[in-house]
Amino acid sequence: MEGESRIKNDTPVPDGGDQSPLASRRAGLGRLTAAPLDLLVIGGGITGAGIARDAAMRGLSVALVEQRDLASGTSSRSSRLVHGGLRYLEQGQLRLVFEAARERRILLETASHLVWPLEFIFPVHAGDRLPLWKVAAGVRLYDLLALFRGRRHRMLGRRRTLDAEPMLRERGLRGAASYFDAQCDDARLVITTARAAIQYGAMVANYMPVRRLVTRDNRVAGAEVQDLITGIRGTIEAAVVINATGPWTDSVRRMEDPAARPLLRTTRGVHIVVRRDRIGHRLGVAFFSPIDGRVMFVLPWGELSYIGTTDTDTSEPPEAAGTDANDMVYLLRSANALFPGAHLTADDVIATWSGLRPLVRDDADAASGNSREHAIVEGPAGMLTVAGGKLTTYRAMAAEVVDRAIAALPARRRGGWPPESGTAGETLPGSETSDLSAFGERAFAIGLSTDTVAHLLRHYGTESAGILNLGMANRSLFQRIHPGHPAIAAEVIHATRRELARTVEDVLMRRIHLYYELADHGRAAASRVARLLGGELGWDAERIADEATRYRNMIASVPRPVPAAATTTTEPEISPP
């Protein structure tokens, strides 16, 4: 998968191990194997992190292990939306939309610095797959399923639509629906959820792949794992093992049952990043692709925009998924048809990301018709597998899995657990109610720039004060790590001490996002970040240099899809199908 760590599974990560107390946030093998656990969760994406948090809050002993970094798979390669799923109404998935609308409201309240409201415009042109009246009926139903909480939709005529988004294609424009959903920082939502699990007693370890499942009396009773930091293997014993590995689900299921039939149908979702001023849009824009009629998005991300997404059936392994030239052409041509003045080409693309959606198999003919609902399956030796679902509904999905896991515990361990999940009313770290104006005043007095202050608040919420304190203890940590980005050095220390970051890639791709937000993908920051990490983790000069080189080589090894000249995207419009 694009940007994925190039660390081989059997090669130790260049790290100082867990000897340093500053590394204690990441659980080492000694802690993980010290005593049998109630639950072992395999998979450090949003679902696994949600399960670990829910279980720990109910008082269960739980560990989560992830083969690479937290959120390094699909959970950091989404459309970054927490949404009810307007397009699922057309498929009749009313229950899914109702649940998603409820979960959207909960996340807006409990993860307020990572999930924020976003206004959308859904323009309709002559020849689009659905007429304006059907779109109007859809957003009305959308409001109804959300129980009319939050801001409601508005229908806009042609003139008011162009007032809202002046760069839209005028020819054939019939009007638009204006409605609200939510946008999120998907990778940081995973990391923050995992940290919340740790606060309630869960043990979490990235770079800890499962090598085999352990059985006792024909029941899965744990797993043998390998710590890629030390290279050492050990066995974690657990009464219940939960497989929450996203697109790797079937691979883990075959560890339990080599003859297991595939549970998943994977589709590839690709996004591309361009400068926002190249398009000139103001809001989030949902629209029908003129190529195949699918619902697509053009979404704001600060001074950038990202366009997505594809939904292509694929059998490629998750670690090999990437963006090809056809994906890029599809996205560029679709956006150019909607915004004819943009004339986007491959040269405008700053970054791309590609993720595999782990959809539960069904009889749908088209990939985009597959259900986003989830399934919980018990294997022949008792392992629980959760598959499918949406980022938006991860909390509810996790609660259901923990309910099933408690029921599967041995009789001597079943009693006394809270019967219901408590995660709906508990804020995530950084989202606690607080007056952030005082932080802003303090940061400005120190001399931090406006864009750095805004960046810190968006990424860390109330925990920005802790990052400020790091800089007060060492003023050099207020320096930017890259001249083209507002991130500062203190964030690297925070990521190492509090967010389980262990490599330059962990920091620049999933903690601070320079990989996706800069044309050089953060290359100019690699050496500085490596030195900061090394100082925290006890690396010598050779390891520091190797880690910086590893990140630069990772950037260079990601192939850049370049469409042939005959398929560039300067044409202003495409006739609707």
Coordinates of C-alpha atoms in Angstrom, one line a residue:
M1 CA 0.0 0.0 0.0
E2 CA 1.3 3.4 -0.9
G3 CA 3.5 4.9 1.9
E4 CA 3.4 1.6 3.9
S5 CA 6.4 0.9 6.1
R6 CA 9.2 -0.9 4.2
I7 CA 10.2 -2.7 7.4
K8 CA 10.3 -6.4 6.7
N9 CA 8.3 -8.5 9.1
D10 CA 11.4 -10.3 10.3
T11 CA 13.6 -7.2 10.6
P12 CA 13.8 -5.4 13.9
V13 CA 12.6 -1.8 13.8
P14 CA 15.5 0.6 14.5
D15 CA 14.5 1.5 18.1
G16 CA 16.0 1.5 21.5
G17 CA 13.5 -1.0 22.8
D18 CA 11.4 -0.6 25.8
Q19 CA 14.2 0.0 28.3
S20 CA 13.5 3.8 28.5
P21 CA 10.6 4.8 30.7
L22 CA 9.6 7.2 27.9
A23 CA 8.8 4.1 25.8
S24 CA 6.5 2.6 28.4
R25 CA 3.4 3.6 26.5
R26 CA 4.1 0.8 24.1
A27 CA 3.7 -2.5 25.8
G28 CA 6.7 -4.8 25.5
L29 CA 6.6 -8.6 25.5
G30 CA 7.3 -8.8 29.2
R31 CA 4.0 -7.1 30.1
L32 CA 2.0 -8.8 27.3
T33 CA 3.1 -12.3 28.3
A34 CA 3.1 -11.9 32.1
A35 CA -0.3 -13.2 32.7
P36 CA -3.4 -14.6 30.8
L37 CA -5.7 -11.9 29.5
D38 CA -9.4 -11.7 29.0
L39 CA -9.1 -10.4 25.4
L40 CA -6.4 -10.2 22.8
V41 CA -7.3 -7.9 19.9
I42 CA -5.3 -8.4 16.6
G43 CA -5.3 -5.2 14.5
G44 CA -4.5 -1.6 15.3
G45 CA -7.0 0.1 13.0
I46 CA -10.0 2.0 14.1
T47 CA -12.1 -1.1 14.8
G48 CA -9.3 -2.8 16.9
A49 CA -8.6 0.4 18.8
G50 CA -12.3 0.9 19.5
I51 CA -12.7 -2.7 20.8
A52 CA -9.7 -2.3 23.1
R53 CA -11.0 1.0 24.5
D54 CA -14.5 -0.4 25.1
A55 CA -13.2 -3.6 26.7
A56 CA -10.8 -1.7 29.0
M57 CA -13.5 0.7 30.1
R58 CA -15.6 -2.3 31.2
G59 CA -12.7 -3.6 33.3
L60 CA -11.5 -6.5 31.2
S61 CA -7.8 -7.2 30.8
V62 CA -7.0 -6.6 27.2
A63 CA -4.1 -6.3 24.8
L64 CA -4.0 -4.9 21.3
V65 CA -1.2 -5.9 18.9
E66 CA -0.6 -4.4 15.4
Q67 CA 1.8 -5.8 12.8
R68 CA 2.9 -2.3 11.7
D69 CA 2.0 1.1 13.1
L70 CA -1.3 2.1 14.4
A71 CA -3.7 3.2 11.6
S72 CA -1.1 2.2 8.9
G73 CA -3.7 0.3 6.9
T74 CA -7.2 1.3 5.7
S75 CA -7.9 3.5 8.7
S76 CA -5.5 6.2 7.6
R77 CA -6.5 5.9 3.9
S78 CA -10.2 6.7 4.1
S79 CA -12.2 9.7 2.7
R80 CA -11.7 11.3 6.2
L81 CA -15.5 11.6 6.6
V82 CA -17.7 10.8 9.6
H83 CA -21.0 10.7 7.7
G84 CA -24.4 9.2 7.7
G85 CA -23.8 7.9 4.2
L86 CA -26.2 9.9 1.9
R87 CA -25.5 7.6 -1.0
Y88 CA -26.6 4.5 1.1
L89 CA -30.2 5.8 1.0
E90 CA -30.4 4.9 -2.6
Q91 CA -29.4 1.4 -1.7
G92 CA -32.2 1.2 0.9
Q93 CA -29.7 0.8 3.8
L94 CA -31.9 2.9 6.2
R95 CA -30.7 1.1 9.3
L96 CA -27.0 1.8 8.4
V97 CA -27.8 5.5 7.8
F98 CA -29.7 5.8 11.0
E99 CA -26.9 4.2 13.0
A100 CA -24.3 6.3 11.2
A101 CA -26.1 9.6 11.9
R102 CA -26.3 8.7 15.6
E103 CA -22.6 7.8 15.7
R104 CA -21.7 11.0 13.8
R105 CA -23.5 13.0 16.6
I106 CA -21.6 11.1 19.3
L107 CA -18.2 11.7 17.7
L108 CA -18.9 15.4 17.2
E109 CA -19.4 15.6 20.9
T110 CA -16.7 13.2 22.2
A111 CA -13.9 13.8 19.7
S112 CA -14.5 17.5 18.9
H113 CA -10.9 18.4 17.8
L114 CA -10.7 15.4 15.5
V115 CA -14.3 15.4 14.1
W116 CA -15.8 18.7 12.9
P117 CA -19.0 19.7 11.0
L118 CA -18.6 20.3 7.3
E119 CA -21.1 21.9 4.9
F120 CA -21.6 20.1 1.6
I121 CA -23.1 21.2 -1.7
F122 CA -24.6 18.5 -3.9
P123 CA -25.1 20.1 -7.4
V124 CA -27.3 18.4 -9.9
H125 CA -26.9 18.9 -13.7
A126 CA -29.0 17.9 -16.6
G127 CA -28.3 14.3 -17.4
D128 CA -27.2 13.3 -13.9
R129 CA -28.2 9.9 -12.7
L130 CA -30.8 11.4 -10.3
P131 CA -32.9 14.4 -10.9
L132 CA -33.0 17.3 -8.4
W133 CA -36.3 16.3 -6.8
K134 CA -34.9 12.9 -5.9
V135 CA -31.8 14.4 -4.4
A136 CA -34.1 16.8 -2.4
A137 CA -36.1 13.8 -1.2
G138 CA -32.9 12.0 -0.2
V139 CA -31.5 14.9 2.0
R140 CA -35.0 15.3 3.6
L141 CA -34.9 11.6 4.6
Y142 CA -31.3 12.1 5.7
D143 CA -32.4 14.8 8.1
L144 CA -35.3 12.5 9.3
L145 CA -32.9 9.6 10.0
A146 CA -30.7 12.0 12.0
L147 CA -33.8 12.9 14.0
F148 CA -33.5 16.5 12.8
R149 CA -30.6 17.1 15.1
G150 CA -28.0 19.6 13.9
R151 CA -28.3 21.9 11.0
R152 CA -30.8 20.8 8.4
H153 CA -30.5 20.8 4.6
R154 CA -31.5 23.6 2.2
M155 CA -32.4 23.4 -1.4
L156 CA -30.7 25.9 -3.7
G157 CA -31.7 27.1 -7.1
R158 CA -29.3 27.6 -9.9
R159 CA -28.3 31.2 -8.9
R160 CA -27.8 30.5 -5.2
T161 CA -25.8 27.4 -6.0
L162 CA -23.4 29.5 -8.0
D163 CA -23.3 32.0 -5.3
A164 CA -22.1 29.2 -2.9
E165 CA -19.7 27.7 -5.4
P166 CA -18.9 30.1 -8.2
M167 CA -16.5 27.8 -10.0
L168 CA -19.0 25.0 -10.7
R169 CA -19.9 24.2 -14.2
E170 CA -22.9 26.4 -15.2
R171 CA -24.1 24.6 -18.3
G172 CA -26.9 22.2 -17.4
L173 CA -26.9 23.2 -13.7
R174 CA -30.4 22.6 -12.2
G175 CA -29.7 23.5 -8.5
A176 CA -28.2 21.9 -5.5
A177 CA -28.8 20.5 -2.0
S178 CA -26.9 22.0 0.9
Y179 CA -26.5 19.7 3.9
F180 CA -24.1 19.0 6.8
D181 CA -21.9 16.0 7.5
A182 CA -18.6 15.8 9.4
Q183 CA -14.9 15.5 8.4
C184 CA -12.2 13.9 10.5
D185 CA -8.5 13.2 10.9
D186 CA -8.8 9.5 10.5
A187 CA -5.3 8.5 11.5
R188 CA -5.3 10.6 14.6
L189 CA -8.7 9.3 15.6
V190 CA -7.3 5.8 15.7
I191 CA -4.2 6.8 17.6
T192 CA -6.3 8.9 20.1
T193 CA -8.7 6.0 20.6
A194 CA -5.8 3.6 21.3
R195 CA -4.4 6.1 23.8
A196 CA -7.8 6.2 25.5
A197 CA -7.7 2.4 25.8
I198 CA -4.3 2.7 27.4
Q199 CA -5.6 5.2 29.9
Y200 CA -8.1 2.5 31.1
G201 CA -5.5 -0.2 31.4
A202 CA -5.3 -1.8 28.0
M203 CA -1.8 -2.8 26.7
V204 CA -1.1 -1.6 23.1
A205 CA 1.8 -2.6 21.0
N206 CA 2.5 -1.6 17.4
Y207 CA 5.2 -3.5 15.3
M208 CA 4.0 -6.7 17.0
P209 CA 2.8 -9.1 14.3
V210 CA 1.0 -12.4 15.1
R211 CA 3.1 -15.3 13.8
R212 CA 0.6 -18.1 14.7
L213 CA -2.5 -18.7 16.8
V214 CA -2.1 -20.8 19.9
T215 CA -4.8 -23.5 20.6
R216 CA -5.6 -25.4 23.7
D217 CA -8.3 -28.2 23.8
N218 CA -9.1 -27.2 20.1
R219 CA -9.8 -23.6 21.2
V220 CA -7.9 -20.5 20.3
A221 CA -6.2 -19.5 23.5
G222 CA -3.8 -16.8 22.4
A223 CA -1.2 -16.0 19.8
E224 CA 2.6 -16.2 19.3
V225 CA 3.8 -12.7 18.4
Q226 CA 7.1 -11.2 17.4
D227 CA 8.3 -7.9 18.7
L228 CA 9.9 -6.2 15.7
I229 CA 11.7 -3.8 17.9
T230 CA 13.7 -6.5 19.7
G231 CA 13.2 -9.4 17.3
I232 CA 12.1 -11.6 20.2
R233 CA 9.0 -13.8 20.1
G234 CA 6.6 -14.7 22.9
T235 CA 3.1 -16.1 23.5
I236 CA 0.2 -13.9 24.7
E237 CA -2.5 -16.0 26.4
A238 CA -6.1 -14.8 26.2
A239 CA -9.5 -16.3 26.9
V240 CA -10.9 -14.7 23.7
V241 CA -9.0 -13.6 20.6
I242 CA -10.6 -11.0 18.3
N243 CA -9.5 -10.6 14.7
A244 CA -10.0 -7.0 13.7
T245 CA -7.5 -6.8 10.9
G246 CA -9.5 -5.1 8.1
P247 CA -8.3 -6.2 4.7
W248 CA -6.0 -8.8 6.4
T249 CA -9.1 -10.5 7.9
D250 CA -9.1 -13.6 5.8
S251 CA -5.4 -14.2 6.3
V252 CA -5.8 -14.3 10.0
R253 CA -8.9 -16.5 9.8
R254 CA -6.8 -19.0 7.8
M255 CA -4.4 -19.2 10.8
E256 CA -7.4 -20.7 12.7
D257 CA -8.9 -22.7 9.8
P258 CA -6.8 -23.1 6.6
A259 CA -10.0 -24.1 4.7
A260 CA -11.9 -20.9 5.7
R261 CA -13.9 -19.5 2.9
P262 CA -13.2 -15.8 2.1
L263 CA -15.4 -13.5 4.2
L264 CA -14.3 -10.3 2.4
R265 CA -14.6 -8.6 -0.9
T266 CA -12.0 -5.9 -1.1
T267 CA -12.3 -2.7 -3.2
R268 CA -9.6 -0.1 -3.7
G269 CA -10.4 3.5 -2.8
V270 CA -8.0 6.1 -4.2
H271 CA -7.7 9.8 -3.4
I272 CA -5.5 12.5 -4.8
V273 CA -4.4 15.8 -3.2
V274 CA -4.1 19.1 -5.1
R275 CA -3.9 22.7 -4.0
R276 CA -7.3 24.1 -3.1
D277 CA -6.8 27.3 -5.1
R278 CA -6.5 25.2 -8.3
I279 CA -10.1 24.2 -7.9
G280 CA -11.5 27.3 -6.1
H281 CA -14.2 25.5 -4.1
R282 CA -15.4 26.8 -0.7
L283 CA -17.3 23.9 0.8
G284 CA -17.3 20.1 0.6
V285 CA -18.8 19.1 -2.8
A286 CA -20.5 15.8 -3.4
F287 CA -21.4 15.1 -7.0
F288 CA -22.2 12.4 -9.6
S289 CA -19.1 11.4 -11.6
P290 CA -19.9 12.1 -15.3
I291 CA -17.9 9.0 -16.1
D292 CA -19.9 6.3 -14.3
G293 CA -22.5 8.1 -12.2
R294 CA -20.9 7.2 -8.8
V295 CA -21.1 9.7 -5.9
M296 CA -17.8 11.4 -5.5
F297 CA -16.3 14.2 -3.3
V298 CA -14.1 17.2 -3.6
L299 CA -13.1 18.0 0.0
P300 CA -11.2 20.9 1.7
W301 CA -8.2 20.2 3.8
G302 CA -6.8 23.6 4.8
E303 CA -5.1 25.0 1.8
L304 CA -5.4 21.7 0.0
S305 CA -8.2 19.7 -1.5
Y306 CA -8.5 16.0 -1.9
I307 CA -10.6 14.2 -4.6
G308 CA -12.1 10.8 -4.2
T309 CA -12.8 8.1 -4.4
T310 CA -12.6 5.1 -6.7
D311 CA -14.3 1.9 -5.7
T312 CA -12.6 -0.9 -7.7
D313 CA -12.8 -4.6 -7.1
T314 CA -9.3 -5.9 -6.4
S315 CA -7.6 -9.1 -5.4
E316 CA -4.2 -7.5 -4.7
P317 CA -2.7 -8.0 -1.2
P318 CA -3.3 -5.0 1.1
E319 CA 0.4 -4.2 1.3
A320 CA 0.7 -3.9 -2.4
A321 CA -2.3 -1.7 -3.1
G322 CA -1.5 1.6 -4.8
T323 CA -2.6 4.3 -7.2
D324 CA -2.4 3.5 -10.9
A325 CA -2.7 5.9 -13.9
N326 CA -6.3 4.9 -14.5
D327 CA -7.3 5.8 -11.0
M328 CA -5.7 9.2 -11.4
V329 CA -7.3 9.9 -14.8
Y330 CA -10.7 8.9 -13.4
L331 CA -10.5 11.4 -10.5
L332 CA -9.0 14.2 -12.5
R333 CA -11.5 14.0 -15.3
S334 CA -14.4 13.8 -12.9
A335 CA -13.2 16.9 -11.0
N336 CA -12.5 18.8 -14.2
A337 CA -16.0 18.1 -15.5
L338 CA -17.5 19.7 -12.4
F339 CA -15.0 22.5 -12.2
P340 CA -14.1 23.3 -15.8
G341 CA -11.8 26.2 -15.0
A342 CA -9.5 24.0 -13.0
H343 CA -7.9 22.1 -15.9
L344 CA -6.2 19.8 -13.5
T345 CA -3.5 17.5 -14.7
A346 CA -1.2 15.0 -13.1
D347 CA 1.3 17.7 -12.5
D348 CA -1.1 19.3 -10.0
V349 CA -1.2 16.1 -7.8
I350 CA 0.8 16.6 -4.6
A351 CA 0.1 13.2 -3.0
T352 CA -2.2 10.2 -3.3
W353 CA -3.4 7.5 -1.0
S354 CA -5.0 4.2 -1.6
G355 CA -6.8 1.9 0.8
L356 CA -8.6 -1.4 0.6
R357 CA -12.1 -1.4 1.9
P358 CA -12.8 -4.7 3.7
L359 CA -16.4 -5.2 2.6
V360 CA -18.4 -8.3 3.7
R361 CA -19.1 -10.4 0.6
D362 CA -22.6 -10.3 -0.8
D363 CA -24.3 -10.8 -4.2
A364 CA -23.9 -7.2 -5.4
D365 CA -22.8 -6.9 -9.0
A366 CA -21.0 -3.6 -8.6
A367 CA -18.3 -2.9 -6.0
S368 CA -20.0 0.3 -4.9
G369 CA -23.2 -1.7 -4.2
N370 CA -21.5 -3.8 -1.5
S371 CA -22.9 -3.2 2.0
R372 CA -20.8 -1.2 4.5
E373 CA -22.5 -3.1 7.3
H374 CA -20.4 -5.3 9.4
A375 CA -20.4 -9.0 10.4
I376 CA -19.2 -10.8 13.5
V377 CA -18.2 -14.4 12.9
E378 CA -17.1 -17.1 15.4
G379 CA -14.5 -19.5 13.9
P380 CA -14.5 -23.2 14.5
A381 CA -11.9 -22.8 17.3
G382 CA -13.7 -19.9 18.9
M383 CA -11.8 -16.8 17.5
L384 CA -14.2 -13.9 16.9
T385 CA -13.8 -12.0 13.6
V386 CA -15.3 -8.6 12.9
A387 CA -15.4 -7.6 9.3
G388 CA -16.8 -4.8 7.2
G389 CA -18.3 -1.6 8.7
K390 CA -17.5 2.0 8.3
L391 CA -15.1 4.3 10.2
T392 CA -18.2 6.3 11.3
T393 CA -19.8 3.4 13.1
Y394 CA -16.6 2.0 14.7
R395 CA -17.7 2.8 18.2
A396 CA -21.0 0.9 18.0
M397 CA -19.4 -1.9 16.2
A398 CA -16.7 -2.2 18.9
A399 CA -19.4 -2.3 21.6
E400 CA -21.2 -5.2 19.9
V401 CA -18.0 -7.1 19.5
V402 CA -17.2 -6.7 23.2
D403 CA -20.7 -7.9 24.1
R404 CA -20.0 -11.0 22.1
A405 CA -16.6 -11.4 23.7
I406 CA -17.9 -11.2 27.2
A407 CA -20.5 -13.9 26.4
A408 CA -17.7 -16.1 25.1
L409 CA -15.6 -15.8 28.2
P410 CA -15.4 -18.8 30.5
A411 CA -18.2 -19.0 33.0
R412 CA -15.9 -18.1 35.9
R413 CA -15.1 -14.8 34.1
R414 CA -18.5 -13.7 32.8
G415 CA -20.0 -12.1 35.9
G416 CA -19.8 -8.5 37.0
W417 CA -18.9 -6.7 33.8
P418 CA -20.9 -3.6 32.9
P419 CA -23.7 -4.8 30.6
E420 CA -23.4 -1.8 28.3
S421 CA -20.7 0.1 26.7
G422 CA -19.7 3.4 28.3
T423 CA -17.9 4.9 25.3
A424 CA -20.8 7.1 24.0
G425 CA -20.5 9.4 26.9
E426 CA -16.7 9.5 27.4
T427 CA -14.6 12.1 25.6
L428 CA -11.4 11.2 23.9
P429 CA -8.0 12.7 25.0
G430 CA -7.8 16.3 23.8
S431 CA -11.6 16.8 23.5
E432 CA -12.2 17.6 27.1
T433 CA -14.3 20.8 27.6
S434 CA -11.9 23.7 28.1
D435 CA -11.5 27.3 27.2
L436 CA -8.8 27.2 24.5
S437 CA -8.5 31.0 24.2
A438 CA -6.0 31.0 27.1
F439 CA -3.8 28.5 25.3
G440 CA -3.9 30.8 22.2
E441 CA -3.0 33.9 24.2
R442 CA -0.1 32.0 25.8
A443 CA 1.1 30.6 22.5
F444 CA 1.1 34.0 20.8
A445 CA 2.9 35.5 23.7
I446 CA 5.6 32.9 23.3
G447 CA 5.9 33.9 19.6
L448 CA 4.2 30.9 17.9
S449 CA 2.6 31.9 14.6
T450 CA -1.1 31.9 13.9
D451 CA -0.9 28.9 11.6
T452 CA 1.1 26.9 14.1
V453 CA -1.4 27.6 16.9
A454 CA -4.3 26.6 14.6
H455 CA -2.4 23.4 13.6
L456 CA -1.8 22.4 17.2
L457 CA -5.4 22.9 18.3
R458 CA -6.7 20.9 15.3
H459 CA -4.4 18.0 16.0
Y460 CA -4.3 17.9 19.8
G461 CA -7.1 19.9 21.2
T462 CA -6.7 20.5 24.9
E463 CA -3.4 18.5 24.8
S464 CA -1.8 21.4 23.0
A465 CA -1.0 22.8 26.4
G466 CA 1.3 19.8 27.0
I467 CA 3.1 20.3 23.8
L468 CA 3.6 24.0 24.7
N469 CA 5.1 22.9 28.0
L470 CA 7.6 20.7 26.2
G471 CA 8.7 23.8 24.3
M472 CA 8.9 25.9 27.5
A473 CA 11.4 23.4 28.9
N474 CA 13.5 23.5 25.7
R475 CA 12.9 26.5 23.5
S476 CA 14.5 24.8 20.4
L477 CA 11.4 22.6 20.3
F478 CA 9.3 25.6 19.2
Q479 CA 11.2 25.5 15.9
R480 CA 9.4 24.2 12.8
I481 CA 10.5 20.8 11.5
H482 CA 10.0 21.9 7.9
P483 CA 10.0 25.4 6.4
G484 CA 6.8 24.8 4.5
H485 CA 4.7 23.4 7.4
P486 CA 3.5 24.8 10.7
A487 CA 4.4 21.7 12.7
I488 CA 7.0 22.1 15.5
A489 CA 9.6 19.9 17.0
A490 CA 7.8 19.5 20.3
E491 CA 5.2 17.4 18.4
V492 CA 7.8 14.8 17.6
I493 CA 8.6 14.4 21.3
H494 CA 4.9 14.2 22.1
A495 CA 4.4 11.6 19.4
T496 CA 7.2 9.5 20.8
R497 CA 6.2 9.7 24.4
R498 CA 2.5 9.6 24.2
E499 CA 1.5 8.3 20.7
L500 CA 3.6 5.2 20.2
A501 CA 5.6 6.7 17.3
R502 CA 8.7 4.7 16.6
T503 CA 9.8 5.7 13.1
V504 CA 10.1 8.8 11.0
E505 CA 7.3 7.5 8.8
D506 CA 5.0 7.1 11.9
V507 CA 5.5 10.8 12.7
L508 CA 5.4 12.4 9.2
M509 CA 2.7 10.2 7.7
R510 CA 0.2 9.4 10.5
R511 CA 0.9 11.8 13.4
I512 CA 1.6 15.1 11.6
H513 CA 0.7 14.3 7.9
L514 CA 3.6 16.1 6.2
Y515 CA 3.8 13.2 3.8
Y516 CA 0.4 14.1 2.3
E517 CA 0.5 17.9 2.7
L518 CA 3.9 18.8 1.1
A519 CA 5.2 18.3 -2.4
D520 CA 8.4 16.8 -1.0
H521 CA 6.4 14.6 1.4
G522 CA 8.4 15.9 4.4
R523 CA 11.7 14.8 3.0
A524 CA 13.4 18.0 4.3
A525 CA 12.2 17.1 7.8
A526 CA 13.4 13.5 7.9
S527 CA 16.8 14.1 9.5
R528 CA 15.5 16.5 12.2
V529 CA 12.7 14.1 13.1
A530 CA 15.1 11.2 13.2
R531 CA 17.4 13.1 15.6
L532 CA 14.5 13.9 17.9
L533 CA 13.2 10.3 17.8
G534 CA 16.7 9.1 18.5
G535 CA 17.2 11.3 21.5
E536 CA 14.0 9.9 23.0
L537 CA 14.6 6.2 22.1
G538 CA 18.4 6.0 22.7
W539 CA 19.5 5.6 19.2
D540 CA 23.2 6.1 18.2
A541 CA 24.3 8.3 15.3
E542 CA 24.2 5.4 12.8
R543 CA 20.6 4.4 13.7
I544 CA 19.5 8.1 13.4
A545 CA 21.1 8.3 10.0
D546 CA 19.6 5.0 8.9
E547 CA 16.1 6.0 10.0
A548 CA 16.2 9.3 8.0
T549 CA 17.5 7.4 5.0
R550 CA 14.8 4.8 5.4
Y551 CA 12.1 7.4 5.2
R552 CA 13.7 9.1 2.1
N553 CA 14.0 5.7 0.4
M554 CA 10.3 5.0 1.2
I555 CA 9.3 8.2 -0.6
A556 CA 11.5 7.4 -3.5
S557 CA 10.2 3.8 -3.8
V558 CA 6.5 4.8 -4.1
P559 CA 5.8 4.8 -7.9
R560 CA 4.1 8.0 -9.1
P561 CA 1.3 7.1 -11.6
V562 CA 1.6 9.4 -14.7
P563 CA -1.2 9.3 -17.2
A564 CA -0.2 9.1 -20.9
A565 CA -0.4 12.5 -22.7
A566 CA -3.4 11.2 -24.6
T567 CA -5.4 10.9 -21.4
T568 CA -4.5 14.2 -19.7
T569 CA -7.4 16.1 -18.3
T570 CA -7.5 19.6 -19.8
E571 CA -10.9 19.1 -21.4
P572 CA -13.5 21.2 -19.6
E573 CA -16.4 18.9 -19.7
I574 CA -17.5 15.4 -20.2
S575 CA -20.9 14.4 -21.6
P576 CA -22.9 12.6 -18.9
P577 CA -23.4 8.9 -19.6

